[in-house]
Short mmCIF file of C-alpha atoms in Angstrom, two decimals:
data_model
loop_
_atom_site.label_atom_id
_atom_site.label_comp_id
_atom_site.label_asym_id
_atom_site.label_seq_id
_atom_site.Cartn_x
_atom_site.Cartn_y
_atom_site.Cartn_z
CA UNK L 639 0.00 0.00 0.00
CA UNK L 640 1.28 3.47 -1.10
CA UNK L 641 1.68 6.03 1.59
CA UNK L 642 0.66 9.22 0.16
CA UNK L 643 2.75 11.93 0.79
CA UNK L 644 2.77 15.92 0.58
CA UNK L 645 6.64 17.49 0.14
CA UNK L 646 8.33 15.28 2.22
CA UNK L 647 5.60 14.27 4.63
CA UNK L 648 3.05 10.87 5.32
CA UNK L 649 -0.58 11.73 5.35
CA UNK L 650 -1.49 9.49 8.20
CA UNK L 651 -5.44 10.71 7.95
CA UNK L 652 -7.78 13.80 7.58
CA UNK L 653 -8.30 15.64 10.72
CA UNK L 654 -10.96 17.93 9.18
CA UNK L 655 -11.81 20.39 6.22
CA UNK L 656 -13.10 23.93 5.55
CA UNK L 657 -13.74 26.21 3.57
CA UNK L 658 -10.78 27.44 2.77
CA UNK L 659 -8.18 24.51 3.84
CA UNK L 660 -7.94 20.77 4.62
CA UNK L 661 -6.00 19.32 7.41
CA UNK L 662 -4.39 16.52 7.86
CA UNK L 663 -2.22 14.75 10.44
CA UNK L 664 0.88 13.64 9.28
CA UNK L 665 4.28 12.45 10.08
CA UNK L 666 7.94 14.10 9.55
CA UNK L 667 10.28 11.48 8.62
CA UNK L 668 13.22 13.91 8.77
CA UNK L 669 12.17 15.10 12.29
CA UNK L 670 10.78 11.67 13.08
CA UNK L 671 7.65 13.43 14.95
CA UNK L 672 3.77 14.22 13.87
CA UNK L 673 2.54 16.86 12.96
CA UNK L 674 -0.77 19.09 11.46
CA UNK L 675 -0.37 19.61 7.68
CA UNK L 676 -3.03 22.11 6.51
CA UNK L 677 -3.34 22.16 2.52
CA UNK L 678 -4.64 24.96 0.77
CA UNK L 679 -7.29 24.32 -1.92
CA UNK L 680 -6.72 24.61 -5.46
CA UNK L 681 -8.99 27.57 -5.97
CA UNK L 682 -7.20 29.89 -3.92
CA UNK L 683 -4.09 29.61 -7.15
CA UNK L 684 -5.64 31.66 -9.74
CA UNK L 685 -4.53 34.94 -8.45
CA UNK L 686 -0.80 35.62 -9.67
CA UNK L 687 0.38 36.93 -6.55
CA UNK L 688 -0.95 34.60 -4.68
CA UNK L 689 2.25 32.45 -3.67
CA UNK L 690 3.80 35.65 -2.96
CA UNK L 691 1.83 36.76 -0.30
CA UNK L 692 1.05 33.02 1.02
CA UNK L 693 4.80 33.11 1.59
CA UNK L 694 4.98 36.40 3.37
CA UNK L 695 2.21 36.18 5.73
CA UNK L 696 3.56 32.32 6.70
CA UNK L 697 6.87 33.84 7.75
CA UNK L 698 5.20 36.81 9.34
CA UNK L 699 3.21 34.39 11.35
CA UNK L 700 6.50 31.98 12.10
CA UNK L 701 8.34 34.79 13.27
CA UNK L 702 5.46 35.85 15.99
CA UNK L 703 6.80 33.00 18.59
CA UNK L 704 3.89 33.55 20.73
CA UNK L 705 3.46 30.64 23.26
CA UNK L 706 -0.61 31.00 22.76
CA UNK L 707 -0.05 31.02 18.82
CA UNK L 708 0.61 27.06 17.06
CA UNK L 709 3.68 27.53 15.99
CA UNK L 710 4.40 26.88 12.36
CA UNK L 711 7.16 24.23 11.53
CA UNK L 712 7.51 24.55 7.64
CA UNK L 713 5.60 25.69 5.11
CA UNK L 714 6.07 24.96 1.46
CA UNK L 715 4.69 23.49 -2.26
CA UNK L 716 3.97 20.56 -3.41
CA UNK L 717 2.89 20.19 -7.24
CA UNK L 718 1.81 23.54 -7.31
CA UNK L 719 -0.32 23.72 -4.16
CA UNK L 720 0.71 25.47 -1.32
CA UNK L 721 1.20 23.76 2.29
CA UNK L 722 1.37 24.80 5.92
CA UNK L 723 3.09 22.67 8.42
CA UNK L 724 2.44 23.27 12.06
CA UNK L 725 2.69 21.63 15.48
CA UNK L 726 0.05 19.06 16.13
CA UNK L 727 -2.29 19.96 18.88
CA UNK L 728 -3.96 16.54 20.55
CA UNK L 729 -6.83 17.96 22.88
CA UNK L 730 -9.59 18.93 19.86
CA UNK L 731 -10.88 22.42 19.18
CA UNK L 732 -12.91 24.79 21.31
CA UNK L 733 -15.93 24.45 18.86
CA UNK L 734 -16.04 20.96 20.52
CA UNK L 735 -16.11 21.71 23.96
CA UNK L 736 -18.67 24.15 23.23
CA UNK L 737 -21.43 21.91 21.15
CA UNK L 738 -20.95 20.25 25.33
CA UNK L 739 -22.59 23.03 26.28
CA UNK L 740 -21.30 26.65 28.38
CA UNK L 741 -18.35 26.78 29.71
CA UNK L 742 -17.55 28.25 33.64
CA UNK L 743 -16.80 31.57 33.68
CA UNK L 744 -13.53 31.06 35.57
CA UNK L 745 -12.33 28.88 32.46
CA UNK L 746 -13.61 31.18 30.14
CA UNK L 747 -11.66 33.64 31.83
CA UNK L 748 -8.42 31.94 31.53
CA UNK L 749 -9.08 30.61 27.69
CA UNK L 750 -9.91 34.50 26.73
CA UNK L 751 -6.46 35.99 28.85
CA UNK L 752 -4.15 33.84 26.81
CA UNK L 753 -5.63 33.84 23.10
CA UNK L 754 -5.88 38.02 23.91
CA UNK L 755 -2.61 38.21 24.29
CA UNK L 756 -2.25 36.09 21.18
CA UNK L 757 -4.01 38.83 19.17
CA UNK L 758 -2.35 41.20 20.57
CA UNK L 759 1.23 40.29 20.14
CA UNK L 760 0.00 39.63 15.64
CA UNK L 761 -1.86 42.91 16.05
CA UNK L 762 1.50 44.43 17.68
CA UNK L 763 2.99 42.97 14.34
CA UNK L 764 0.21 44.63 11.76
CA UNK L 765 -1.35 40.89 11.68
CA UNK L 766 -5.20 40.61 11.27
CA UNK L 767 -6.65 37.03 12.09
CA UNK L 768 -9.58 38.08 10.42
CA UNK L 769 -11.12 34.45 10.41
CA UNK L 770 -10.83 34.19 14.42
CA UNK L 771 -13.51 31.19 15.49
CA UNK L 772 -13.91 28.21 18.20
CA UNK L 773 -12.25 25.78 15.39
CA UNK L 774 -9.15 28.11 14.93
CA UNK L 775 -8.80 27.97 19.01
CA UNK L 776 -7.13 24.29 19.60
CA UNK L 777 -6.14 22.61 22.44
CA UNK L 778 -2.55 20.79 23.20
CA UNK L 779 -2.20 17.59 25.79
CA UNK L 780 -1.82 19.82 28.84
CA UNK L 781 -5.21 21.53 27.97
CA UNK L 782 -3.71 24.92 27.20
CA UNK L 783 -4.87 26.67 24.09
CA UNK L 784 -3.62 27.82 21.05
CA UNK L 785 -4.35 30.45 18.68
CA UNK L 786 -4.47 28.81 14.48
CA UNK L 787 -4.74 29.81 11.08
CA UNK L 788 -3.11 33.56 11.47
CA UNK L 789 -1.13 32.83 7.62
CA UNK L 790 -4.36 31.92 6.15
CA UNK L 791 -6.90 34.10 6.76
CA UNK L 792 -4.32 36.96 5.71
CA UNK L 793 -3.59 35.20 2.82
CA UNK L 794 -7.05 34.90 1.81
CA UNK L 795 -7.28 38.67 0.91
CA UNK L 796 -5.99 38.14 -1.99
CA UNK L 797 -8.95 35.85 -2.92
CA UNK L 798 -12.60 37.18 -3.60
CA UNK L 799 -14.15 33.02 -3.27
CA UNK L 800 -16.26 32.21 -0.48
CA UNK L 801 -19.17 30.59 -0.66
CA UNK L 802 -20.20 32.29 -4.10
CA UNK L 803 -20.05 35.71 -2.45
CA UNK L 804 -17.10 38.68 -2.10
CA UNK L 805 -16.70 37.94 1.69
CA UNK L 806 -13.94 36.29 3.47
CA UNK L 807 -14.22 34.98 6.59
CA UNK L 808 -16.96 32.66 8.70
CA UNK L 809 -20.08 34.97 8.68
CA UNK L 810 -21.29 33.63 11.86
CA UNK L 811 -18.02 35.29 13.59
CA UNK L 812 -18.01 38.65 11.31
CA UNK L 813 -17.70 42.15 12.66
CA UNK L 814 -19.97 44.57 10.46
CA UNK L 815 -17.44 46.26 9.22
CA UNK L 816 -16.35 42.70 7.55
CA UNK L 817 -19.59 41.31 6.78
CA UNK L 818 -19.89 44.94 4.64
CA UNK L 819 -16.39 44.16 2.71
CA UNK L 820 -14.64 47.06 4.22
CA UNK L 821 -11.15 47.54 3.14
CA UNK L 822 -9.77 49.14 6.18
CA UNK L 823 -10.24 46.68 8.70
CA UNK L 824 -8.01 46.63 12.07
CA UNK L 825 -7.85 44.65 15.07
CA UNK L 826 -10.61 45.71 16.29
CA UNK L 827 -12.65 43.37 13.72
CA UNK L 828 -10.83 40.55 15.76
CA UNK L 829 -12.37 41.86 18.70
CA UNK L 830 -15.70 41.69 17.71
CA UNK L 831 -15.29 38.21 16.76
CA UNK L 832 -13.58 37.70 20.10
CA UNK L 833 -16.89 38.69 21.86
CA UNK L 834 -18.90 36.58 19.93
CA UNK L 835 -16.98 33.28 20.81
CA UNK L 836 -17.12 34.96 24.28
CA UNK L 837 -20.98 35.08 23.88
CA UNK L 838 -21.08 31.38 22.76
CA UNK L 839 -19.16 30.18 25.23
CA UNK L 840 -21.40 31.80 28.35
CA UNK L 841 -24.40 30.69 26.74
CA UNK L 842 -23.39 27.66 24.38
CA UNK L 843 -24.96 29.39 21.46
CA UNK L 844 -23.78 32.20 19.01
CA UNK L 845 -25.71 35.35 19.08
CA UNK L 846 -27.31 35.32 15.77
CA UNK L 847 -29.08 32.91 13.87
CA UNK L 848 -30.11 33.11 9.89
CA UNK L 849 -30.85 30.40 7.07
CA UNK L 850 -28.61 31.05 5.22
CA UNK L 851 -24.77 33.00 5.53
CA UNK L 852 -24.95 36.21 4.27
CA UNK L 853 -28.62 35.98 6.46
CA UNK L 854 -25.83 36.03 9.31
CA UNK L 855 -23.69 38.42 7.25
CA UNK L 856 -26.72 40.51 7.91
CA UNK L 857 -27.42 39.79 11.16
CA UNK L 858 -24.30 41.26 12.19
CA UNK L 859 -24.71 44.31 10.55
CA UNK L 860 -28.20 45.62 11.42
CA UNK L 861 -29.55 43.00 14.01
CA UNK L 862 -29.41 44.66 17.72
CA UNK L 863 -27.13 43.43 20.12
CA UNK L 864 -29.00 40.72 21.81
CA UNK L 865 -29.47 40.70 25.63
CA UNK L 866 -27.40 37.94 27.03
CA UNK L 867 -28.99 37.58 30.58
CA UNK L 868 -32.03 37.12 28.46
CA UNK L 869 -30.46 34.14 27.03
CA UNK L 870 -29.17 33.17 30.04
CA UNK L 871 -30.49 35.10 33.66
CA UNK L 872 -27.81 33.06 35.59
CA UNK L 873 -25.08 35.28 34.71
CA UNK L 874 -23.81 38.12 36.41
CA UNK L 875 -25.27 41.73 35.82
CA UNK L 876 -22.39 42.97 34.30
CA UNK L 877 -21.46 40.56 31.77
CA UNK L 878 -24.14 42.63 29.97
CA UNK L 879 -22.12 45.50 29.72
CA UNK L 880 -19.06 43.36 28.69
CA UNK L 881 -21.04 41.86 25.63
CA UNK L 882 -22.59 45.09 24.88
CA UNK L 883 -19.72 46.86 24.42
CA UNK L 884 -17.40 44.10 22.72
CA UNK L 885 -20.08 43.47 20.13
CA UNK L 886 -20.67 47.20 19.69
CA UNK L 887 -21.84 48.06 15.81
CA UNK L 888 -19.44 50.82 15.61
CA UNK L 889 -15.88 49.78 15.91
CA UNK L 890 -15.26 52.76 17.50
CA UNK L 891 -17.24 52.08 20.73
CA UNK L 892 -15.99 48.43 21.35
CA UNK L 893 -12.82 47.38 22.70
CA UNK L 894 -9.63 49.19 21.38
CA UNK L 895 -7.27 45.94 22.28
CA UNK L 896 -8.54 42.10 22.89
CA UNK L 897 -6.66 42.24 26.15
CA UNK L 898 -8.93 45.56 27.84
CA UNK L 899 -11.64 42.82 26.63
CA UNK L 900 -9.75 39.89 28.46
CA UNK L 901 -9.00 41.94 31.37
CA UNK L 902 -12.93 42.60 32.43
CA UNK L 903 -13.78 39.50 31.39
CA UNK L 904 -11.15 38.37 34.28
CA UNK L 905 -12.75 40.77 36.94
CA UNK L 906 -16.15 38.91 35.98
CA UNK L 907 -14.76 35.91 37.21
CA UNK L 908 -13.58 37.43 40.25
CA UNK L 909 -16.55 39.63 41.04
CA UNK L 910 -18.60 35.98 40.74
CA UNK L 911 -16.03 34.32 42.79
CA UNK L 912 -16.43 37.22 45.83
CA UNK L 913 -20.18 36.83 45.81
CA UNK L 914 -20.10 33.10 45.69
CA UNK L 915 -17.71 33.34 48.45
CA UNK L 916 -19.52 35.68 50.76
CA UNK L 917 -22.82 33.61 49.68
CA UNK L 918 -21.44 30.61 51.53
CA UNK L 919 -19.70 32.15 54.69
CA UNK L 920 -20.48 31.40 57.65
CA UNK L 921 -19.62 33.02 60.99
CA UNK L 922 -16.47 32.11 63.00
CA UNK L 923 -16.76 29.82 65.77
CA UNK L 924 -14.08 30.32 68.64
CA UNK L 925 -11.80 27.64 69.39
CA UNK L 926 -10.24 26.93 72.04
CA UNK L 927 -7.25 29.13 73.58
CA UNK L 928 -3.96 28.34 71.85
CA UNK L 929 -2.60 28.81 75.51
CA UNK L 930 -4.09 28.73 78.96
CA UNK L 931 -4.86 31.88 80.78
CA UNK L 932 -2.69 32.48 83.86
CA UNK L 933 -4.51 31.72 87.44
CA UNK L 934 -6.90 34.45 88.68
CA UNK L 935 -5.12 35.42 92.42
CA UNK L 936 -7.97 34.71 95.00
CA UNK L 937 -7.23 38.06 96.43
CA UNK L 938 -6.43 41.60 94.29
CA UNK L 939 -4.63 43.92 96.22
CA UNK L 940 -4.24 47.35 95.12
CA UNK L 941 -1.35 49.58 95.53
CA UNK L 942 -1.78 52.68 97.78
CA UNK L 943 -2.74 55.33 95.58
CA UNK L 944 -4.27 53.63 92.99
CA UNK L 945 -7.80 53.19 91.92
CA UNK L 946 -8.50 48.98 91.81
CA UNK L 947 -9.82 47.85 88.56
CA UNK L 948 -12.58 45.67 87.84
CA UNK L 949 -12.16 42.04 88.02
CA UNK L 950 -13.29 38.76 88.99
CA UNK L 951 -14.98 38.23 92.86
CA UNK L 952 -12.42 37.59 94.93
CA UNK L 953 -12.94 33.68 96.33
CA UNK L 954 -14.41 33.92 99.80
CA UNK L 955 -12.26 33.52 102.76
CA UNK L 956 -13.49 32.58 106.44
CA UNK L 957 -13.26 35.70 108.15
CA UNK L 958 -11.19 36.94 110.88
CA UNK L 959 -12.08 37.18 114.63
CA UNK L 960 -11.21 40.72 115.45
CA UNK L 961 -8.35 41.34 117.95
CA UNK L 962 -9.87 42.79 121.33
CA UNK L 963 -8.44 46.32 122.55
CA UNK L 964 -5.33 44.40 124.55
CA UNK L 965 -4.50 42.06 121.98
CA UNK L 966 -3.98 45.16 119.44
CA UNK L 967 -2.24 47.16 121.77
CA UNK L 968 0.20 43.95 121.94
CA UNK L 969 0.69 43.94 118.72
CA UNK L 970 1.39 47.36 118.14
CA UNK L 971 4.19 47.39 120.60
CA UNK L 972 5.51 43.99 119.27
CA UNK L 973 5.61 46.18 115.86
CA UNK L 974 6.87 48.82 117.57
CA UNK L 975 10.02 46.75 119.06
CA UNK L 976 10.95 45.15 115.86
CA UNK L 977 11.00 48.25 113.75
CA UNK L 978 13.37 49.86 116.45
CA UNK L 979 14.81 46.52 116.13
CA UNK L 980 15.85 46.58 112.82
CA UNK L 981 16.17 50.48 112.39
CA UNK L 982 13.28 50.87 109.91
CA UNK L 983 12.07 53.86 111.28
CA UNK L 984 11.01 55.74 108.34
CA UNK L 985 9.93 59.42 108.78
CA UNK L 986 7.46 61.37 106.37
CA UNK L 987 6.90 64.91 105.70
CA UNK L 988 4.67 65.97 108.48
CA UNK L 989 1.22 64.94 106.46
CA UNK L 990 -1.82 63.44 108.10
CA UNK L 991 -2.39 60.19 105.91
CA UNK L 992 -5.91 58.98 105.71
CA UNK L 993 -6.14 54.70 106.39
CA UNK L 994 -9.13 53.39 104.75
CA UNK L 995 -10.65 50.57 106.78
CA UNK L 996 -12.82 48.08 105.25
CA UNK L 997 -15.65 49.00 107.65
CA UNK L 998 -16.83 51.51 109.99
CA UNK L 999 -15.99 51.17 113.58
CA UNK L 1000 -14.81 53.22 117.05
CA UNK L 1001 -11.54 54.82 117.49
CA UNK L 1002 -9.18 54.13 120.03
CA UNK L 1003 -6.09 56.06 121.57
CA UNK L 1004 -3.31 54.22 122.97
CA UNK L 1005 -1.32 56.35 125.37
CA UNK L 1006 2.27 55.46 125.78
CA UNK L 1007 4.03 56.28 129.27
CA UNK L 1008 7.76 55.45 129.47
CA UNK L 1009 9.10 53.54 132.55
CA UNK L 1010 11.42 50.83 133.19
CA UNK L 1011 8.12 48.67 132.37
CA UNK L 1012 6.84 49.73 129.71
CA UNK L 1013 2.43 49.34 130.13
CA UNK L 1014 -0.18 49.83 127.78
CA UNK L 1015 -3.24 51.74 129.07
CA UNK L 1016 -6.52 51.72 126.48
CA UNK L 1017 -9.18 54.66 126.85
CA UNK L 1018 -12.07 54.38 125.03
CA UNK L 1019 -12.80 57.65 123.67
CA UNK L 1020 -14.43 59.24 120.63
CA UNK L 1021 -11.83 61.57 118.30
CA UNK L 1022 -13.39 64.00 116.07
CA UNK L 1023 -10.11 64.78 114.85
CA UNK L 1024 -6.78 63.89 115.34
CA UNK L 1025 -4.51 65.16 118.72
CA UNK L 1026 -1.18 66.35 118.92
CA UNK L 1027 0.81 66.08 122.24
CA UNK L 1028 4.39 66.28 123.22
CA UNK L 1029 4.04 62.95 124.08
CA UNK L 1030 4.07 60.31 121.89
CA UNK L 1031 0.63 58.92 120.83
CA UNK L 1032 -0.32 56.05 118.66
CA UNK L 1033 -3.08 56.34 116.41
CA UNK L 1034 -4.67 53.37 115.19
CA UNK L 1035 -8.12 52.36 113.38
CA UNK L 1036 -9.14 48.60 114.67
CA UNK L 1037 -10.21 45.93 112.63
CA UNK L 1038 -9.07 43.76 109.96
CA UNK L 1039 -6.05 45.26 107.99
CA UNK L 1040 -5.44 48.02 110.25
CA UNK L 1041 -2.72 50.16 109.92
CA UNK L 1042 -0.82 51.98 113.36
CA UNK L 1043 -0.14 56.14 112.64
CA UNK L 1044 2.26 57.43 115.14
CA UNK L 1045 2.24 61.41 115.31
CA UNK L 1046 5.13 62.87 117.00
CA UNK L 1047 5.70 66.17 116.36
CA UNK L 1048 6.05 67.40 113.24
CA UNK L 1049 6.54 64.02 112.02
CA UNK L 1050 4.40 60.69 110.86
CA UNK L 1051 5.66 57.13 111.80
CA UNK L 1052 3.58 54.43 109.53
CA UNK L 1053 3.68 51.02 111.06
CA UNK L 1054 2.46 47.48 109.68
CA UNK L 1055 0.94 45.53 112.01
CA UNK L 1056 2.95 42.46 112.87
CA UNK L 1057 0.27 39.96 112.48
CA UNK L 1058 -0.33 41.57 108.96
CA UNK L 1059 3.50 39.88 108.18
CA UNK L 1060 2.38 36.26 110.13
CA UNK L 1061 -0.74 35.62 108.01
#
């Protein structure tokens, strides 16, 4: 059985046919690897300067070295019909995914970021797709896609033959501007064809319908922007502005690059992924401590001077049995002896200081006489106020915490209880 070859390469089998080209998959023996030869018809060679431009616009397109454009390998003739030879992409076209049905938003977002930068970067080099459609969009093994067919629909200006008619290109993807035959067309004609594959993809159909093409020639040119969340409510508000304005009659209101297009398609996805986000959120529930609080002191003592802050009860205590008159007066002099003791005398500034005790109760003055046995006589007695004498007086408040104020002179002695130290 004969292999049939084009140039140099095997036809292995037809991977699909179009108007304007066949392709097939086939094999380089030289570089021992498979690849996508696309054959352009016959009809396309009565034009003189036809091999000319083929040749130009094939190198133009080679020398773009985009990663989202299929690169081109070769390209060449073979018994008088020209031939393209390009990479071989193994995961199908974007038409197919799309006869599945719409596609998420979030992929939509990423399959529009990279082809836009495609058409920039051929725009950037005066390139005009011109034929830009979900079968020119393919798909390599790692799912990323690819950008096709850049060499050929250039080419095809210098050919008048599609479908009987003067226009070039797929009507169902044509800006106005092409489906009238302008001659001045610029990138933004791949724009508009950008938003409709946009359109199909969100909804799974394209945005006009007609019997016949130039019916969808038509379409494009007079036919209203249709109303995608009519097609489809599910979507968010503002794709509707999106489609609106990338499918805007006038050129001059759409888009001015495919990438401002890509880039709000993008925030889309991101508004929709906020509001999905703050659809499903839930309050925070508090976990435990990630270390334990330190032990509340069962009772707060506050610092002279300073105001206590609010806290926790302190745990209850039994209470104490308050001292009787002689048992203070004990104590006091006990004090008394080990401050002398020890030298900790400690003289103020000649200020009264007011003792707060924890609850009301009489006053007592403790007279001190000095003999070789030193006695302790209590009196009973109110005190409006406090007494100065030449001889030494203790002042004290009884109860609980008490505290013993000795006034002599001009000076203040403060003393601490001693059974304050023994608790």
């Amino acid at each position: 059985m004969t292999t049939q070859k084009i140039g140099r390469y095997e036809i292995a089998r037809e991977l699909g046919r179009g108007g304007m080209a066949i392709v097939y998959l086939a094999r380089d023996p030289l570089m021992r690897r498979e690849v996508a030869l696309k054959v352009l018809p016959r009809e396309f060679l009565h034009d003189p300067t036809f091999r000319a431009r083929f040749e130009r616009e094939a190198q133009a397109v080679a020398a773009l070295e985009h990663p989202a454009i299929v690169p081109v390998y070769d390209f060449g003739e073979a018994d008088g019909q020209p031939f393209i030879v390009m990479r071989c992409m193994t995961g199908g076209t974007l038409h197919r995914r799309i006869a599945q049905g719409p596609l998420p938003l979030p992929e939509i977002a990423r399959l529009i970021q990279r082809i836009a930068r495609a058409l920039d970067r051929a725009h950037s080099r005066g390139i005009i797709h011109r034929d830009l459609k979900p079968g020119n969009i393919l798909f390599d093994e790692d799912d990323e896609p690819y950008l096709s067919d850049f060499g050929i629909a250039k080419m095809t200006e210098a050919s008048t033959a599609f479908t009987g008619t003067g226009l070039i290109g797929t009507p169902a993807y044509m800006s106005p501007e092409q489906a009238r035959a302008a001659k001045d067309l610029d990138r933004r004609t791949d724009v508009y064809s950008l938003g409709v594959i946009l359109f199909e993809m969100l909804t799974g159909q394209q945005p006009y319908h007609a019997d016949t093409p130039m019916g969808l020639a038509i379409a494009h040119i007079n036919d209203p922007v249709p109303r995608i969340l009519e097609v489809k409510p599910d979507l968010p508000p503002p794709c509707e502005a999106v489609i609106q304005r990338a499918l805007a009659k006038d050129r001059m209101a759409r888009y001015a690059t495919a990438g401002e297009l890509a880039d709000d398609v993008s925030q889309l996805a991101a508004w929709l992924a906020l509001n999905r986000a703050e659809a499903v959120s839930t309050p925070t529930v508090a976990g435990p401590l990630p270390v334990p609080l330190p032990p509340v002191p069962l009772v707060a003592e506050t610092p002279a001077g300073e105001t206590a802050s609010p806290g926790p009860p302190p745990t209850a205590v039994r209470p104490r049995r308050a001292p009787s008159w002689m048992a203070l007066g004990a104590v006091g002099l006990v004090a008394l002896l080990l401050v002398l003791a020890l030298g900790g005398v400690i003289v103020l500034p000649a200020l009264l200081i007011p003792v707060a005790s924890p609850s009301p109760a009489p006053t007592a003055e403790i007279a001190l006489v000095p003999s070789d046995t030193p006695s302790l006589t209590a009196t009973r007695t109110p005190r409006p106020s406090p007494t100065f004498t030449l001889t030494p007086a203790f002042t004290s408040v009884p109860g609980p915490g008490s505290t013993l104020v000795s006034e002599v002179d001009n000076a203040v002695m403060v003393f601490v209880p001693a059974g304050e130290f023994l608790m």
